[in-house]
């Protein structure tokens, strides 16, 4: 349950920085588990391509820091701020949705990565080019899909049987868990492949890979080349609310997908209860 709360809070921080608020007259609304939810409060992430290498400072568990460079061409999730007479232009970026290898490269042994700079102050906002959402990423989601069994009463635990992360810079990271009740969401993924190509038509998203990720339901479509395997991700357009109980302060909304023919969910919105 702690993993779900941490993920939910991360989404909340990004959502508060990245939403484009519409007027009620402009807004569409959806019925989710009996709730009317306006589209302007759903996750509305913004995407940027880094136009030149950018330095960041990583913080580790012994309070030491290390500078890392985000390479040119990297796609990030974030939100630009124009600045004011007293504040410089900046960009708030959600780097933890980059791939595991990048985040942990040069990490000191036995030290945990505590945080990544949430905001980069920049006097050159043109270094970050606003782009459309990449076709490999689902709408309203950070790209985290989970095979999960939600608890139906307070005596049972949420069980996560597998997790697929589609990172903002185009990697698929997949893990299956022997103990679905105790998951560390930041652990090294068991399998990792670069997305070579992606398409999106209607409610169906196709991702293509040079190598297979075992257990993910990929289909082999070619004998050679970088597009040998295809993963089909289908949005079922069946959002729902999950209520974790009175001790859980969060109201969570998810969307149902099939990934390789198997049922998964992804979080699309969090509301903090008063």
mmCIF file with all atom_site columns, N, CA, C and O in Angstrom, residues 227-271:
data_model
loop_
_atom_site.group_PDB
_atom_site.id
_atom_site.type_symbol
_atom_site.label_atom_id
_atom_site.label_alt_id
_atom_site.label_comp_id
_atom_site.label_asym_id
_atom_site.label_entity_id
_atom_site.label_seq_id
_atom_site.pdbx_PDB_ins_code
_atom_site.Cartn_x
_atom_site.Cartn_y
_atom_site.Cartn_z
_atom_site.occupancy
_atom_site.B_iso_or_equiv
_atom_site.pdbx_formal_charge
_atom_site.auth_seq_id
_atom_site.auth_comp_id
_atom_site.auth_asym_id
_atom_site.auth_atom_id
_atom_site.pdbx_PDB_model_num
ATOM 1   N N  . UNK A 1 227 ? 12.409  -4.602  -35.528 1.00 0.00 ? 227 UNK A N  1
ATOM 2   C CA . UNK A 1 227 ? 10.956  -4.620  -35.317 1.00 0.00 ? 227 UNK A CA 1
ATOM 3   C C  . UNK A 1 227 ? 10.439  -6.055  -35.291 1.00 0.00 ? 227 UNK A C  1
ATOM 4   O O  . UNK A 1 227 ? 9.392   -6.365  -35.860 1.00 0.00 ? 227 UNK A O  1
ATOM 5   N N  . UNK A 1 228 ? 11.173  -6.925  -34.600 1.00 0.00 ? 228 UNK A N  1
ATOM 6   C CA . UNK A 1 228 ? 10.826  -8.354  -34.591 1.00 0.00 ? 228 UNK A CA 1
ATOM 7   C C  . UNK A 1 228 ? 9.595   -8.645  -33.741 1.00 0.00 ? 228 UNK A C  1
ATOM 8   O O  . UNK A 1 228 ? 8.824   -9.559  -34.033 1.00 0.00 ? 228 UNK A O  1
ATOM 9   N N  . UNK A 1 229 ? 9.408   -7.888  -32.662 1.00 0.00 ? 229 UNK A N  1
ATOM 10  C CA . UNK A 1 229 ? 8.345   -8.192  -31.704 1.00 0.00 ? 229 UNK A CA 1
ATOM 11  C C  . UNK A 1 229 ? 7.406   -6.997  -31.558 1.00 0.00 ? 229 UNK A C  1
ATOM 12  O O  . UNK A 1 229 ? 7.836   -5.840  -31.554 1.00 0.00 ? 229 UNK A O  1
ATOM 13  N N  . UNK A 1 230 ? 6.123   -7.305  -31.383 1.00 0.00 ? 230 UNK A N  1
ATOM 14  C CA . UNK A 1 230 ? 5.100   -6.265  -31.246 1.00 0.00 ? 230 UNK A CA 1
ATOM 15  C C  . UNK A 1 230 ? 4.306   -6.491  -29.957 1.00 0.00 ? 230 UNK A C  1
ATOM 16  O O  . UNK A 1 230 ? 3.876   -7.610  -29.663 1.00 0.00 ? 230 UNK A O  1
ATOM 17  N N  . UNK A 1 231 ? 4.123   -5.414  -29.215 1.00 0.00 ? 231 UNK A N  1
ATOM 18  C CA . UNK A 1 231 ? 3.303   -5.445  -28.001 1.00 0.00 ? 231 UNK A CA 1
ATOM 19  C C  . UNK A 1 231 ? 2.071   -4.582  -28.241 1.00 0.00 ? 231 UNK A C  1
ATOM 20  O O  . UNK A 1 231 ? 2.182   -3.412  -28.602 1.00 0.00 ? 231 UNK A O  1
ATOM 21  N N  . UNK A 1 232 ? 0.897   -5.166  -28.017 1.00 0.00 ? 232 UNK A N  1
ATOM 22  C CA . UNK A 1 232 ? -0.358  -4.452  -28.220 1.00 0.00 ? 232 UNK A CA 1
ATOM 23  C C  . UNK A 1 232 ? -0.924  -3.999  -26.878 1.00 0.00 ? 232 UNK A C  1
ATOM 24  O O  . UNK A 1 232 ? -1.110  -4.810  -25.971 1.00 0.00 ? 232 UNK A O  1
ATOM 25  N N  . UNK A 1 233 ? -1.186  -2.697  -26.774 1.00 0.00 ? 233 UNK A N  1
ATOM 26  C CA . UNK A 1 233 ? -1.748  -2.103  -25.559 1.00 0.00 ? 233 UNK A CA 1
ATOM 27  C C  . UNK A 1 233 ? -3.084  -1.466  -25.929 1.00 0.00 ? 233 UNK A C  1
ATOM 28  O O  . UNK A 1 233 ? -3.139  -0.585  -26.794 1.00 0.00 ? 233 UNK A O  1
ATOM 29  N N  . UNK A 1 234 ? -4.158  -1.915  -25.294 1.00 0.00 ? 234 UNK A N  1
ATOM 30  C CA . UNK A 1 234 ? -5.503  -1.461  -25.660 1.00 0.00 ? 234 UNK A CA 1
ATOM 31  C C  . UNK A 1 234 ? -6.160  -0.761  -24.477 1.00 0.00 ? 234 UNK A C  1
ATOM 32  O O  . UNK A 1 234 ? -6.266  -1.331  -23.379 1.00 0.00 ? 234 UNK A O  1
ATOM 33  N N  . UNK A 1 235 ? -6.598  0.462   -24.697 1.00 0.00 ? 235 UNK A N  1
ATOM 34  C CA . UNK A 1 235 ? -7.348  1.212   -23.700 1.00 0.00 ? 235 UNK A CA 1
ATOM 35  C C  . UNK A 1 235 ? -8.797  0.727   -23.727 1.00 0.00 ? 235 UNK A C  1
ATOM 36  O O  . UNK A 1 235 ? -9.489  0.860   -24.738 1.00 0.00 ? 235 UNK A O  1
ATOM 37  N N  . UNK A 1 236 ? -9.268  0.175   -22.608 1.00 0.00 ? 236 UNK A N  1
ATOM 38  C CA . UNK A 1 236 ? -10.629 -0.346  -22.543 1.00 0.00 ? 236 UNK A CA 1
ATOM 39  C C  . UNK A 1 236 ? -11.671 0.750   -22.294 1.00 0.00 ? 236 UNK A C  1
ATOM 40  O O  . UNK A 1 236 ? -12.871 0.473   -22.330 1.00 0.00 ? 236 UNK A O  1
ATOM 41  N N  . UNK A 1 237 ? -11.197 1.964   -22.021 1.00 0.00 ? 237 UNK A N  1
ATOM 42  C CA . UNK A 1 237 ? -12.097 3.098   -21.733 1.00 0.00 ? 237 UNK A CA 1
ATOM 43  C C  . UNK A 1 237 ? -13.091 2.732   -20.626 1.00 0.00 ? 237 UNK A C  1
ATOM 44  O O  . UNK A 1 237 ? -14.297 2.995   -20.734 1.00 0.00 ? 237 UNK A O  1
ATOM 45  N N  . UNK A 1 238 ? -12.534 2.143   -19.567 1.00 0.00 ? 238 UNK A N  1
ATOM 46  C CA . UNK A 1 238 ? -13.338 1.764   -18.399 1.00 0.00 ? 238 UNK A CA 1
ATOM 47  C C  . UNK A 1 238 ? -12.663 2.293   -17.131 1.00 0.00 ? 238 UNK A C  1
ATOM 48  O O  . UNK A 1 238 ? -12.118 1.534   -16.347 1.00 0.00 ? 238 UNK A O  1
ATOM 49  N N  . UNK A 1 239 ? -12.686 3.616   -16.916 1.00 0.00 ? 239 UNK A N  1
ATOM 50  C CA . UNK A 1 239 ? -12.063 4.170   -15.708 1.00 0.00 ? 239 UNK A CA 1
ATOM 51  C C  . UNK A 1 239 ? -12.868 3.801   -14.469 1.00 0.00 ? 239 UNK A C  1
ATOM 52  O O  . UNK A 1 239 ? -14.071 3.536   -14.538 1.00 0.00 ? 239 UNK A O  1
ATOM 53  N N  . UNK A 1 240 ? -12.198 3.782   -13.322 1.00 0.00 ? 240 UNK A N  1
ATOM 54  C CA . UNK A 1 240 ? -12.887 3.458   -12.074 1.00 0.00 ? 240 UNK A CA 1
ATOM 55  C C  . UNK A 1 240 ? -12.172 4.124   -10.909 1.00 0.00 ? 240 UNK A C  1
ATOM 56  O O  . UNK A 1 240 ? -11.007 4.526   -11.004 1.00 0.00 ? 240 UNK A O  1
ATOM 57  N N  . UNK A 1 241 ? -12.887 4.248   -9.811  1.00 0.00 ? 241 UNK A N  1
ATOM 58  C CA . UNK A 1 241 ? -12.330 4.799   -8.575  1.00 0.00 ? 241 UNK A CA 1
ATOM 59  C C  . UNK A 1 241 ? -11.962 3.653   -7.648  1.00 0.00 ? 241 UNK A C  1
ATOM 60  O O  . UNK A 1 241 ? -12.700 2.676   -7.522  1.00 0.00 ? 241 UNK A O  1
ATOM 61  N N  . UNK A 1 242 ? -10.819 3.787   -6.972  1.00 0.00 ? 242 UNK A N  1
ATOM 62  C CA . UNK A 1 242 ? -10.458 2.839   -5.925  1.00 0.00 ? 242 UNK A CA 1
ATOM 63  C C  . UNK A 1 242 ? -10.434 3.560   -4.591  1.00 0.00 ? 242 UNK A C  1
ATOM 64  O O  . UNK A 1 242 ? -9.742  4.566   -4.422  1.00 0.00 ? 242 UNK A O  1
ATOM 65  N N  . UNK A 1 243 ? -11.198 3.052   -3.644  1.00 0.00 ? 243 UNK A N  1
ATOM 66  C CA . UNK A 1 243 ? -11.268 3.608   -2.303  1.00 0.00 ? 243 UNK A CA 1
ATOM 67  C C  . UNK A 1 243 ? -10.531 2.678   -1.364  1.00 0.00 ? 243 UNK A C  1
ATOM 68  O O  . UNK A 1 243 ? -10.964 1.554   -1.125  1.00 0.00 ? 243 UNK A O  1
ATOM 69  N N  . UNK A 1 244 ? -9.391  3.146   -0.835  1.00 0.00 ? 244 UNK A N  1
ATOM 70  C CA . UNK A 1 244 ? -8.559  2.297   0.014   1.00 0.00 ? 244 UNK A CA 1
ATOM 71  C C  . UNK A 1 244 ? -9.045  2.157   1.439   1.00 0.00 ? 244 UNK A C  1
ATOM 72  O O  . UNK A 1 244 ? -8.428  1.465   2.232   1.00 0.00 ? 244 UNK A O  1
ATOM 73  N N  . UNK A 1 245 ? -10.128 2.818   1.798   1.00 0.00 ? 245 UNK A N  1
ATOM 74  C CA . UNK A 1 245 ? -10.622 2.729   3.172   1.00 0.00 ? 245 UNK A CA 1
ATOM 75  C C  . UNK A 1 245 ? -10.485 4.049   3.901   1.00 0.00 ? 245 UNK A C  1
ATOM 76  O O  . UNK A 1 245 ? -9.843  4.985   3.430   1.00 0.00 ? 245 UNK A O  1
ATOM 77  N N  . UNK A 1 246 ? -11.079 4.128   5.066   1.00 0.00 ? 246 UNK A N  1
ATOM 78  C CA . UNK A 1 246 ? -11.120 5.390   5.806   1.00 0.00 ? 246 UNK A CA 1
ATOM 79  C C  . UNK A 1 246 ? -9.740  5.850   6.255   1.00 0.00 ? 246 UNK A C  1
ATOM 80  O O  . UNK A 1 246 ? -9.521  7.040   6.474   1.00 0.00 ? 246 UNK A O  1
ATOM 81  N N  . UNK A 1 247 ? -8.781  4.898   6.411   1.00 0.00 ? 247 UNK A N  1
ATOM 82  C CA . UNK A 1 247 ? -7.446  5.279   6.865   1.00 0.00 ? 247 UNK A CA 1
ATOM 83  C C  . UNK A 1 247 ? -6.597  5.816   5.713   1.00 0.00 ? 247 UNK A C  1
ATOM 84  O O  . UNK A 1 247 ? -5.505  6.339   5.923   1.00 0.00 ? 247 UNK A O  1
ATOM 85  N N  . UNK A 1 248 ? -7.066  5.686   4.480   1.00 0.00 ? 248 UNK A N  1
ATOM 86  C CA . UNK A 1 248 ? -6.337  6.153   3.307   1.00 0.00 ? 248 UNK A CA 1
ATOM 87  C C  . UNK A 1 248 ? -6.887  7.507   2.889   1.00 0.00 ? 248 UNK A C  1
ATOM 88  O O  . UNK A 1 248 ? -8.051  7.622   2.528   1.00 0.00 ? 248 UNK A O  1
ATOM 89  N N  . UNK A 1 249 ? -6.060  8.576   2.927   1.00 0.00 ? 249 UNK A N  1
ATOM 90  C CA . UNK A 1 249 ? -6.572  9.919   2.632   1.00 0.00 ? 249 UNK A CA 1
ATOM 91  C C  . UNK A 1 249 ? -6.771  10.201  1.149   1.00 0.00 ? 249 UNK A C  1
ATOM 92  O O  . UNK A 1 249 ? -7.233  11.270  0.792   1.00 0.00 ? 249 UNK A O  1
ATOM 93  N N  . UNK A 1 250 ? -6.432  9.246   0.286   1.00 0.00 ? 250 UNK A N  1
ATOM 94  C CA . UNK A 1 250 ? -6.435  9.519   -1.143  1.00 0.00 ? 250 UNK A CA 1
ATOM 95  C C  . UNK A 1 250 ? -7.619  8.879   -1.855  1.00 0.00 ? 250 UNK A C  1
ATOM 96  O O  . UNK A 1 250 ? -8.031  7.773   -1.540  1.00 0.00 ? 250 UNK A O  1
ATOM 97  N N  . UNK A 1 251 ? -8.136  9.600   -2.823  1.00 0.00 ? 251 UNK A N  1
ATOM 98  C CA . UNK A 1 251 ? -9.164  9.094   -3.717  1.00 0.00 ? 251 UNK A CA 1
ATOM 99  C C  . UNK A 1 251 ? -8.489  8.887   -5.062  1.00 0.00 ? 251 UNK A C  1
ATOM 100 O O  . UNK A 1 251 ? -8.002  9.827   -5.688  1.00 0.00 ? 251 UNK A O  1
ATOM 101 N N  . UNK A 1 252 ? -8.413  7.632   -5.514  1.00 0.00 ? 252 UNK A N  1
ATOM 102 C CA . UNK A 1 252 ? -7.615  7.283   -6.680  1.00 0.00 ? 252 UNK A CA 1
ATOM 103 C C  . UNK A 1 252 ? -8.504  6.862   -7.838  1.00 0.00 ? 252 UNK A C  1
ATOM 104 O O  . UNK A 1 252 ? -9.470  6.122   -7.648  1.00 0.00 ? 252 UNK A O  1
ATOM 105 N N  . UNK A 1 253 ? -8.155  7.337   -9.021  1.00 0.00 ? 253 UNK A N  1
ATOM 106 C CA . UNK A 1 253 ? -8.854  6.935   -10.230 1.00 0.00 ? 253 UNK A CA 1
ATOM 107 C C  . UNK A 1 253 ? -7.884  6.214   -11.156 1.00 0.00 ? 253 UNK A C  1
ATOM 108 O O  . UNK A 1 253 ? -6.751  6.659   -11.347 1.00 0.00 ? 253 UNK A O  1
ATOM 109 N N  . UNK A 1 254 ? -8.355  5.100   -11.729 1.00 0.00 ? 254 UNK A N  1
ATOM 110 C CA . UNK A 1 254 ? -7.538  4.287   -12.622 1.00 0.00 ? 254 UNK A CA 1
ATOM 111 C C  . UNK A 1 254 ? -8.278  4.064   -13.937 1.00 0.00 ? 254 UNK A C  1
ATOM 112 O O  . UNK A 1 254 ? -9.493  4.250   -14.034 1.00 0.00 ? 254 UNK A O  1
ATOM 113 N N  . UNK A 1 255 ? -7.506  3.639   -14.932 1.00 0.00 ? 255 UNK A N  1
ATOM 114 C CA . UNK A 1 255 ? -8.087  3.260   -16.210 1.00 0.00 ? 255 UNK A CA 1
ATOM 115 C C  . UNK A 1 255 ? -7.665  1.834   -16.535 1.00 0.00 ? 255 UNK A C  1
ATOM 116 O O  . UNK A 1 255 ? -6.529  1.445   -16.260 1.00 0.00 ? 255 UNK A O  1
ATOM 117 N N  . UNK A 1 256 ? -8.587  1.060   -17.106 1.00 0.00 ? 256 UNK A N  1
ATOM 118 C CA . UNK A 1 256 ? -8.311  -0.342  -17.435 1.00 0.00 ? 256 UNK A CA 1
ATOM 119 C C  . UNK A 1 256 ? -7.714  -0.462  -18.838 1.00 0.00 ? 256 UNK A C  1
ATOM 120 O O  . UNK A 1 256 ? -8.192  0.159   -19.773 1.00 0.00 ? 256 UNK A O  1
ATOM 121 N N  . UNK A 1 257 ? -6.684  -1.295  -18.945 1.00 0.00 ? 257 UNK A N  1
ATOM 122 C CA . UNK A 1 257 ? -6.034  -1.578  -20.212 1.00 0.00 ? 257 UNK A CA 1
ATOM 123 C C  . UNK A 1 257 ? -5.843  -3.083  -20.339 1.00 0.00 ? 257 UNK A C  1
ATOM 124 O O  . UNK A 1 257 ? -5.866  -3.813  -19.329 1.00 0.00 ? 257 UNK A O  1
ATOM 125 N N  . UNK A 1 258 ? -5.626  -3.542  -21.557 1.00 0.00 ? 258 UNK A N  1
ATOM 126 C CA . UNK A 1 258 ? -5.042  -4.865  -21.754 1.00 0.00 ? 258 UNK A CA 1
ATOM 127 C C  . UNK A 1 258 ? -3.666  -4.654  -22.377 1.00 0.00 ? 258 UNK A C  1
ATOM 128 O O  . UNK A 1 258 ? -3.503  -3.858  -23.311 1.00 0.00 ? 258 UNK A O  1
ATOM 129 N N  . UNK A 1 259 ? -2.696  -5.359  -21.838 1.00 0.00 ? 259 UNK A N  1
ATOM 130 C CA . UNK A 1 259 ? -1.312  -5.285  -22.308 1.00 0.00 ? 259 UNK A CA 1
ATOM 131 C C  . UNK A 1 259 ? -0.906  -6.695  -22.696 1.00 0.00 ? 259 UNK A C  1
ATOM 132 O O  . UNK A 1 259 ? -0.845  -7.582  -21.848 1.00 0.00 ? 259 UNK A O  1
ATOM 133 N N  . UNK A 1 260 ? -0.680  -6.913  -23.983 1.00 0.00 ? 260 UNK A N  1
ATOM 134 C CA . UNK A 1 260 ? -0.376  -8.256  -24.441 1.00 0.00 ? 260 UNK A CA 1
ATOM 135 C C  . UNK A 1 260 ? -1.494  -9.238  -24.138 1.00 0.00 ? 260 UNK A C  1
ATOM 136 O O  . UNK A 1 260 ? -1.237  -10.417 -23.897 1.00 0.00 ? 260 UNK A O  1
ATOM 137 N N  . UNK A 1 261 ? -2.729  -8.747  -24.135 1.00 0.00 ? 261 UNK A N  1
ATOM 138 C CA . UNK A 1 261 ? -3.896  -9.587  -23.872 1.00 0.00 ? 261 UNK A CA 1
ATOM 139 C C  . UNK A 1 261 ? -4.219  -9.792  -22.409 1.00 0.00 ? 261 UNK A C  1
ATOM 140 O O  . UNK A 1 261 ? -5.229  -10.432 -22.087 1.00 0.00 ? 261 UNK A O  1
ATOM 141 N N  . UNK A 1 262 ? -3.412  -9.224  -21.494 1.00 0.00 ? 262 UNK A N  1
ATOM 142 C CA . UNK A 1 262 ? -3.640  -9.388  -20.053 1.00 0.00 ? 262 UNK A CA 1
ATOM 143 C C  . UNK A 1 262 ? -4.167  -8.089  -19.455 1.00 0.00 ? 262 UNK A C  1
ATOM 144 O O  . UNK A 1 262 ? -3.887  -7.005  -19.958 1.00 0.00 ? 262 UNK A O  1
ATOM 145 N N  . UNK A 1 263 ? -4.914  -8.205  -18.376 1.00 0.00 ? 263 UNK A N  1
ATOM 146 C CA . UNK A 1 263 ? -5.548  -7.044  -17.752 1.00 0.00 ? 263 UNK A CA 1
ATOM 147 C C  . UNK A 1 263 ? -4.550  -6.270  -16.881 1.00 0.00 ? 263 UNK A C  1
ATOM 148 O O  . UNK A 1 263 ? -3.919  -6.845  -15.995 1.00 0.00 ? 263 UNK A O  1
ATOM 149 N N  . UNK A 1 264 ? -4.454  -4.982  -17.145 1.00 0.00 ? 264 UNK A N  1
ATOM 150 C CA . UNK A 1 264 ? -3.613  -4.074  -16.363 1.00 0.00 ? 264 UNK A CA 1
ATOM 151 C C  . UNK A 1 264 ? -4.423  -2.821  -16.037 1.00 0.00 ? 264 UNK A C  1
ATOM 152 O O  . UNK A 1 264 ? -5.463  -2.564  -16.639 1.00 0.00 ? 264 UNK A O  1
ATOM 153 N N  . UNK A 1 265 ? -3.903  -2.026  -15.086 1.00 0.00 ? 265 UNK A N  1
ATOM 154 C CA . UNK A 1 265 ? -4.490  -0.716  -14.798 1.00 0.00 ? 265 UNK A CA 1
ATOM 155 C C  . UNK A 1 265 ? -3.373  0.321   -14.759 1.00 0.00 ? 265 UNK A C  1
ATOM 156 O O  . UNK A 1 265 ? -2.204  0.001   -14.528 1.00 0.00 ? 265 UNK A O  1
ATOM 157 N N  . UNK A 1 266 ? -3.754  1.581   -14.984 1.00 0.00 ? 266 UNK A N  1
ATOM 158 C CA . UNK A 1 266 ? -2.819  2.687   -14.823 1.00 0.00 ? 266 UNK A CA 1
ATOM 159 C C  . UNK A 1 266 ? -3.542  3.824   -14.120 1.00 0.00 ? 266 UNK A C  1
ATOM 160 O O  . UNK A 1 266 ? -4.743  4.040   -14.333 1.00 0.00 ? 266 UNK A O  1
ATOM 161 N N  . UNK A 1 267 ? -2.839  4.544   -13.265 1.00 0.00 ? 267 UNK A N  1
ATOM 162 C CA . UNK A 1 267 ? -3.456  5.628   -12.499 1.00 0.00 ? 267 UNK A CA 1
ATOM 163 C C  . UNK A 1 267 ? -3.611  6.860   -13.375 1.00 0.00 ? 267 UNK A C  1
ATOM 164 O O  . UNK A 1 267 ? -2.706  7.260   -14.095 1.00 0.00 ? 267 UNK A O  1
ATOM 165 N N  . UNK A 1 268 ? -4.804  7.476   -13.323 1.00 0.00 ? 268 UNK A N  1
ATOM 166 C CA . UNK A 1 268 ? -5.068  8.658   -14.134 1.00 0.00 ? 268 UNK A CA 1
ATOM 167 C C  . UNK A 1 268 ? -5.390  9.905   -13.311 1.00 0.00 ? 268 UNK A C  1
ATOM 168 O O  . UNK A 1 268 ? -5.402  11.006  -13.850 1.00 0.00 ? 268 UNK A O  1
ATOM 169 N N  . UNK A 1 269 ? -5.635  9.755   -12.017 1.00 0.00 ? 269 UNK A N  1
ATOM 170 C CA . UNK A 1 269 ? -5.916  10.946  -11.195 1.00 0.00 ? 269 UNK A CA 1
ATOM 171 C C  . UNK A 1 269 ? -5.927  10.587  -9.724  1.00 0.00 ? 269 UNK A C  1
ATOM 172 O O  . UNK A 1 269 ? -6.306  9.489   -9.332  1.00 0.00 ? 269 UNK A O  1
ATOM 173 N N  . UNK A 1 270 ? -5.514  11.555  -8.919  1.00 0.00 ? 270 UNK A N  1
ATOM 174 C CA . UNK A 1 270 ? -5.530  11.429  -7.466  1.00 0.00 ? 270 UNK A CA 1
ATOM 175 C C  . UNK A 1 270 ? -6.217  12.650  -6.875  1.00 0.00 ? 270 UNK A C  1
ATOM 176 O O  . UNK A 1 270 ? -5.963  13.769  -7.307  1.00 0.00 ? 270 UNK A O  1
ATOM 177 N N  . UNK A 1 271 ? -7.110  12.440  -5.930  1.00 0.00 ? 271 UNK A N  1
ATOM 178 C CA . UNK A 1 271 ? -7.731  13.528  -5.182  1.00 0.00 ? 271 UNK A CA 1
ATOM 179 C C  . UNK A 1 271 ? -7.432  13.298  -3.702  1.00 0.00 ? 271 UNK A C  1
ATOM 180 O O  . UNK A 1 271 ? -7.708  12.214  -3.169  1.00 0.00 ? 271 UNK A O  1
#
